[in-house]
Short mmCIF file of C-alpha atoms in Angstrom, two decimals:
data_model
loop_
_atom_site.label_atom_id
_atom_site.label_comp_id
_atom_site.label_asym_id
_atom_site.label_seq_id
_atom_site.Cartn_x
_atom_site.Cartn_y
_atom_site.Cartn_z
CA MET A 24 18.97 3.55 2.22
CA GLU A 25 15.21 3.95 2.52
CA TYR A 26 12.94 3.27 -0.46
CA ARG A 27 9.81 5.34 -1.07
CA GLY A 28 6.84 4.60 -3.29
CA ALA A 29 7.62 2.23 -6.15
CA SER A 30 11.36 2.88 -6.08
CA ALA A 31 12.15 -0.33 -4.18
CA TYR A 32 11.03 -2.39 -7.16
CA ASN A 33 13.65 -0.72 -9.34
CA ASP A 34 16.28 -2.41 -7.19
CA ASP A 35 16.83 -5.56 -9.26
CA GLU A 36 17.63 -7.79 -6.29
CA PHE A 37 14.59 -6.61 -4.35
CA PHE A 38 12.38 -6.97 -7.42
CA LYS A 39 13.48 -10.55 -8.03
CA ASN A 40 12.96 -11.52 -4.40
CA TYR A 41 9.59 -9.79 -4.31
CA ILE A 42 8.28 -11.56 -7.42
CA THR A 43 9.34 -14.93 -6.01
CA ARG A 44 7.70 -14.14 -2.68
CA ARG A 45 4.54 -12.62 -4.17
CA ASN A 46 3.83 -15.52 -6.54
CA ARG A 47 3.97 -18.19 -3.86
CA VAL A 48 0.77 -20.24 -3.87
CA GLU A 49 0.55 -19.82 -0.09
CA SER A 50 1.07 -16.05 -0.19
CA PRO A 51 -1.56 -14.31 2.01
CA ASN A 52 -2.17 -11.98 -0.95
CA ASN A 53 -3.39 -14.99 -2.93
CA ILE A 54 -5.23 -17.00 -0.28
CA ILE A 55 -6.71 -14.22 1.89
CA GLU A 56 -6.78 -10.84 0.15
CA LYS A 57 -7.55 -11.71 -3.48
CA PRO A 58 -10.61 -13.95 -2.93
CA ILE A 59 -12.28 -11.25 -0.81
CA LEU A 60 -11.35 -8.49 -3.26
CA LEU A 61 -12.82 -10.47 -6.17
CA GLU A 62 -15.99 -11.00 -4.15
CA LEU A 63 -16.28 -7.24 -3.57
CA ILE A 64 -15.62 -6.51 -7.25
CA GLY A 65 -18.16 -8.99 -8.59
CA ASN A 66 -18.96 -9.06 -12.29
CA VAL A 67 -16.51 -7.04 -14.43
CA GLU A 68 -17.96 -7.80 -17.86
CA ARG A 69 -17.94 -4.78 -20.19
CA LYS A 70 -16.46 -2.55 -17.49
CA LYS A 71 -13.63 -0.06 -17.93
CA VAL A 72 -11.07 -0.67 -15.19
CA LEU A 73 -8.24 1.44 -13.76
CA ASP A 74 -5.70 -0.31 -11.51
CA LEU A 75 -3.56 1.99 -9.33
CA GLY A 76 -0.18 0.52 -8.43
CA CYS A 77 -0.84 -2.44 -10.69
CA GLY A 78 2.50 -4.17 -10.11
CA ASP A 79 3.11 -6.92 -12.66
CA ALA A 80 -0.53 -6.73 -13.85
CA THR A 81 -1.31 -10.39 -13.27
CA PHE A 82 -4.50 -9.18 -11.60
CA GLY A 83 -5.27 -7.08 -14.67
CA TYR A 84 -4.81 -10.10 -16.90
CA GLU A 85 -7.26 -11.99 -14.72
CA LEU A 86 -9.84 -9.19 -14.95
CA LEU A 87 -9.48 -9.14 -18.73
CA GLN A 88 -10.04 -12.90 -18.80
CA LYS A 89 -13.21 -12.28 -16.79
CA GLY A 90 -14.48 -9.98 -19.53
CA CYS A 91 -13.71 -6.39 -18.58
CA PHE A 92 -13.95 -4.04 -21.56
CA SER A 93 -10.64 -2.24 -20.95
CA TYR A 94 -7.84 -2.24 -18.42
CA ASP A 95 -5.39 0.56 -17.61
CA GLY A 96 -2.67 -0.21 -15.09
CA VAL A 97 -0.69 2.60 -13.47
CA GLU A 98 2.71 1.66 -12.07
CA GLY A 99 5.69 3.73 -10.93
CA SER A 100 8.41 1.08 -11.22
CA GLU A 101 10.15 0.49 -14.54
CA ASN A 102 10.88 -3.13 -13.60
CA MET A 103 7.23 -3.72 -12.82
CA VAL A 104 6.08 -2.04 -16.02
CA ARG A 105 8.32 -4.34 -18.06
CA GLU A 106 6.91 -7.37 -16.26
CA ALA A 107 3.35 -6.08 -16.64
CA THR A 108 3.85 -5.50 -20.36
CA LYS A 109 4.87 -9.14 -20.73
CA ASN A 110 1.86 -10.35 -18.75
CA LEU A 111 -0.57 -8.22 -20.77
CA HIS A 112 0.91 -9.23 -24.14
CA GLY A 113 -1.81 -10.34 -26.51
CA THR A 114 -4.59 -8.58 -24.57
CA GLU A 115 -6.21 -5.16 -24.85
CA GLY A 116 -4.76 -4.21 -21.49
CA LYS A 117 -2.36 -1.28 -21.13
CA VAL A 118 0.18 -0.39 -18.48
CA HIS A 119 1.40 3.16 -17.92
CA LEU A 120 4.67 4.20 -16.24
CA ALA A 121 3.54 6.87 -13.78
CA SER A 122 3.12 7.40 -10.08
CA MET A 123 -0.40 7.49 -8.68
CA GLU A 124 0.20 11.07 -7.57
CA THR A 125 1.09 12.28 -11.10
CA TRP A 126 -1.35 10.16 -13.11
CA ASN A 127 -3.70 12.26 -15.27
CA PHE A 128 -7.14 11.09 -14.16
CA LYS A 129 -9.78 11.41 -16.87
CA VAL A 130 -13.20 12.59 -15.69
CA ASP A 131 -16.14 10.14 -15.81
CA LYS A 132 -14.12 7.46 -17.61
CA TYR A 133 -14.06 4.30 -15.47
CA ASP A 134 -16.64 1.90 -14.11
CA LEU A 135 -14.19 0.47 -11.59
CA VAL A 136 -11.00 1.72 -9.96
CA VAL A 137 -9.03 -0.86 -8.00
CA SER A 138 -5.82 -0.78 -6.00
CA ARG A 139 -4.17 -3.70 -4.28
CA LEU A 140 -1.81 -3.02 -1.38
CA ALA A 141 -0.36 0.17 -2.85
CA LEU A 142 -2.01 3.14 -1.15
CA HIS A 143 -0.10 2.74 2.11
CA TYR A 144 3.03 3.86 0.21
CA LEU A 145 1.50 7.33 -0.33
CA GLU A 146 1.99 10.16 2.15
CA GLY A 147 -1.35 11.78 1.35
CA LEU A 148 -4.64 10.34 0.07
CA LYS A 149 -7.12 13.22 0.18
CA VAL A 150 -6.31 14.54 -3.30
CA LEU A 151 -6.03 11.05 -4.78
CA PHE A 152 -9.41 10.00 -3.39
CA LYS A 153 -11.05 13.07 -4.92
CA GLU A 154 -9.41 12.39 -8.29
CA VAL A 155 -10.51 8.76 -8.20
CA HIS A 156 -14.06 9.92 -7.42
CA GLN A 157 -14.04 12.30 -10.39
CA SER A 158 -12.63 9.63 -12.71
CA LEU A 159 -15.53 7.27 -12.03
CA LYS A 160 -18.81 7.22 -13.90
CA ASP A 161 -22.00 7.59 -11.89
CA ASN A 162 -22.44 4.53 -9.63
CA GLY A 163 -18.85 3.52 -10.38
CA LYS A 164 -16.92 1.58 -7.74
CA PHE A 165 -13.61 2.18 -5.96
CA ILE A 166 -12.35 -1.01 -4.34
CA PHE A 167 -8.97 -1.23 -2.69
CA SER A 168 -6.86 -3.04 -0.13
CA VAL A 169 -4.10 -1.78 2.14
CA GLN A 170 -1.94 -3.33 4.80
CA HIS A 171 -4.00 -3.40 7.97
CA PRO A 172 -3.34 -0.47 10.33
CA VAL A 173 -2.59 -2.77 13.25
CA LEU A 174 0.48 -3.83 11.24
CA THR A 175 1.50 -0.42 9.93
CA SER A 176 1.17 1.20 13.37
CA SER A 177 4.52 -0.14 14.60
CA THR A 178 7.54 -1.69 12.91
CA LYS A 179 8.63 -3.50 16.07
CA SER A 180 7.10 -6.76 14.79
CA ALA A 181 8.44 -6.39 11.26
CA ALA A 182 11.74 -8.20 11.75
CA ALA A 183 12.21 -11.08 9.34
CA SER A 184 10.51 -14.26 10.50
CA SER A 185 9.42 -17.36 8.65
CA SER A 186 6.49 -17.87 11.01
CA LYS A 187 5.74 -14.89 13.22
CA THR A 188 3.74 -15.71 16.36
CA GLU A 189 3.69 -12.34 18.16
CA TRP A 190 2.77 -8.86 17.00
CA ILE A 191 3.15 -5.45 18.62
CA VAL A 192 0.54 -2.73 18.10
CA ASP A 193 1.85 0.65 19.23
CA ASP A 194 1.56 4.36 18.33
CA TYR A 195 -1.72 3.50 16.63
CA PHE A 196 -3.19 7.01 16.68
CA ASN A 197 0.08 8.65 15.59
CA SER A 198 -0.31 8.69 11.82
CA GLY A 199 2.62 9.11 9.48
CA ALA A 200 5.69 7.50 8.01
CA ARG A 201 7.05 4.19 9.22
CA ILE A 202 10.36 2.70 8.08
CA GLU A 203 9.79 -1.02 7.76
CA PRO A 204 12.40 -3.72 7.20
CA TRP A 205 11.04 -5.77 4.32
CA ILE A 206 12.80 -8.36 2.14
CA ASP A 207 16.21 -7.23 3.44
CA LYS A 208 15.56 -3.57 2.57
CA LYS A 209 14.07 -0.55 4.35
CA VAL A 210 10.79 0.63 2.87
CA VAL A 211 8.75 3.69 3.86
CA LYS A 212 5.05 3.08 4.45
CA TYR A 213 2.44 5.47 5.82
CA HIS A 214 0.27 4.49 8.74
CA ARG A 215 -3.36 5.61 9.00
CA THR A 216 -6.10 4.47 11.30
CA ILE A 217 -9.22 2.76 9.98
CA GLU A 218 -11.10 5.90 10.98
CA GLU A 219 -8.84 8.07 8.79
CA TYR A 220 -9.40 5.91 5.71
CA TYR A 221 -13.14 6.02 6.33
CA GLN A 222 -13.33 9.77 6.91
CA GLN A 223 -11.17 10.67 3.90
CA LEU A 224 -13.29 8.48 1.64
CA LYS A 225 -16.46 10.16 2.92
CA GLN A 226 -14.92 13.61 2.44
CA ALA A 227 -14.08 12.72 -1.16
CA GLY A 228 -17.77 12.01 -1.80
CA PHE A 229 -17.82 8.21 -1.66
CA MET A 230 -20.57 6.09 -0.21
CA ILE A 231 -18.87 3.23 1.63
CA GLU A 232 -20.73 0.02 0.86
CA ASP A 233 -18.51 -2.55 2.55
CA MET A 234 -15.36 -2.93 4.61
CA ARG A 235 -13.42 -6.13 5.24
CA GLU A 236 -10.43 -7.08 7.38
CA GLY A 237 -9.46 -10.22 5.52
CA THR A 238 -10.98 -12.88 7.74
CA PRO A 239 -9.17 -16.11 6.74
CA ARG A 240 -11.23 -18.80 5.08
CA PRO A 241 -10.31 -22.38 6.02
CA GLU A 242 -11.03 -23.68 2.52
CA GLU A 243 -8.31 -21.39 1.15
CA ILE A 244 -5.58 -22.47 3.59
CA ASN A 245 -4.09 -25.96 3.38
CA SER A 246 -2.62 -26.19 6.88
CA GLU A 247 -4.81 -26.12 10.00
CA SER A 248 -1.95 -24.66 12.04
CA GLU A 249 -1.46 -21.90 9.44
CA TYR A 250 -5.19 -21.18 9.47
CA LYS A 251 -5.16 -20.84 13.26
CA ARG A 252 -2.14 -18.53 13.06
CA ARG A 253 -3.78 -16.34 10.44
CA MET A 254 -6.88 -16.04 12.62
CA ARG A 255 -4.87 -14.20 15.27
CA ILE A 256 -4.35 -10.83 13.58
CA PRO A 257 -5.66 -9.06 10.46
CA LEU A 258 -3.24 -8.54 7.59
CA PHE A 259 -5.45 -6.56 5.24
CA LEU A 260 -8.04 -3.78 5.23
CA MET A 261 -10.39 -3.52 2.25
CA PHE A 262 -12.99 -0.95 1.26
CA SER A 263 -15.73 -1.08 -1.34
CA CYS A 264 -16.95 2.42 -2.23
CA LYS A 265 -19.50 3.81 -4.67
CA LYS A 266 -19.72 7.17 -6.41
#
């Protein structure tokens, strides 16, 4: 069975394993992607934030603690929404059960739209990028991360490994669906080149202010050998865009 979009997280076993894996202190999401994303986001005080594919909303809770005015998380998995509701309890944050494709974007509402490692689950981004653009206030920001295209290009390196040391990049310019073995399941992701992300953002009307590939920072990684391994290939691609 192949899982699409957020459906994998409604598999209870997968969900449990994912949460355990995701919340590891040494998770690359925590030690590589998040510090750079927070740097790109900057000050969130008094800002209205929309988080697409918010997962368990721990990131939303953090943004609320940093002073954002409001937080709306959009998530397509019922298991994730339940977890997010728990994490946002006692805050002004809200989580909505909806897919990114069906979410009703309000015009000129948000100061910041974020998305962490969710957009590569979507078959098409052109319409979504335009809707995100319309939902932002003037000078609003769209900041997101995806799995790096050198990883999504081929699934030949995706076999389970506790410490992968070799990666295969293949079919890079052939965009489209990839069936990836992940946490003992098969998950559909969509490969795009860096150029495609860039061009579709420009076509939607965004000014691209910054792009990062998740260069590891030695101060964030405890092990020197792990730091050297992480320096070999990019895991993440991040864009900072302005309306």
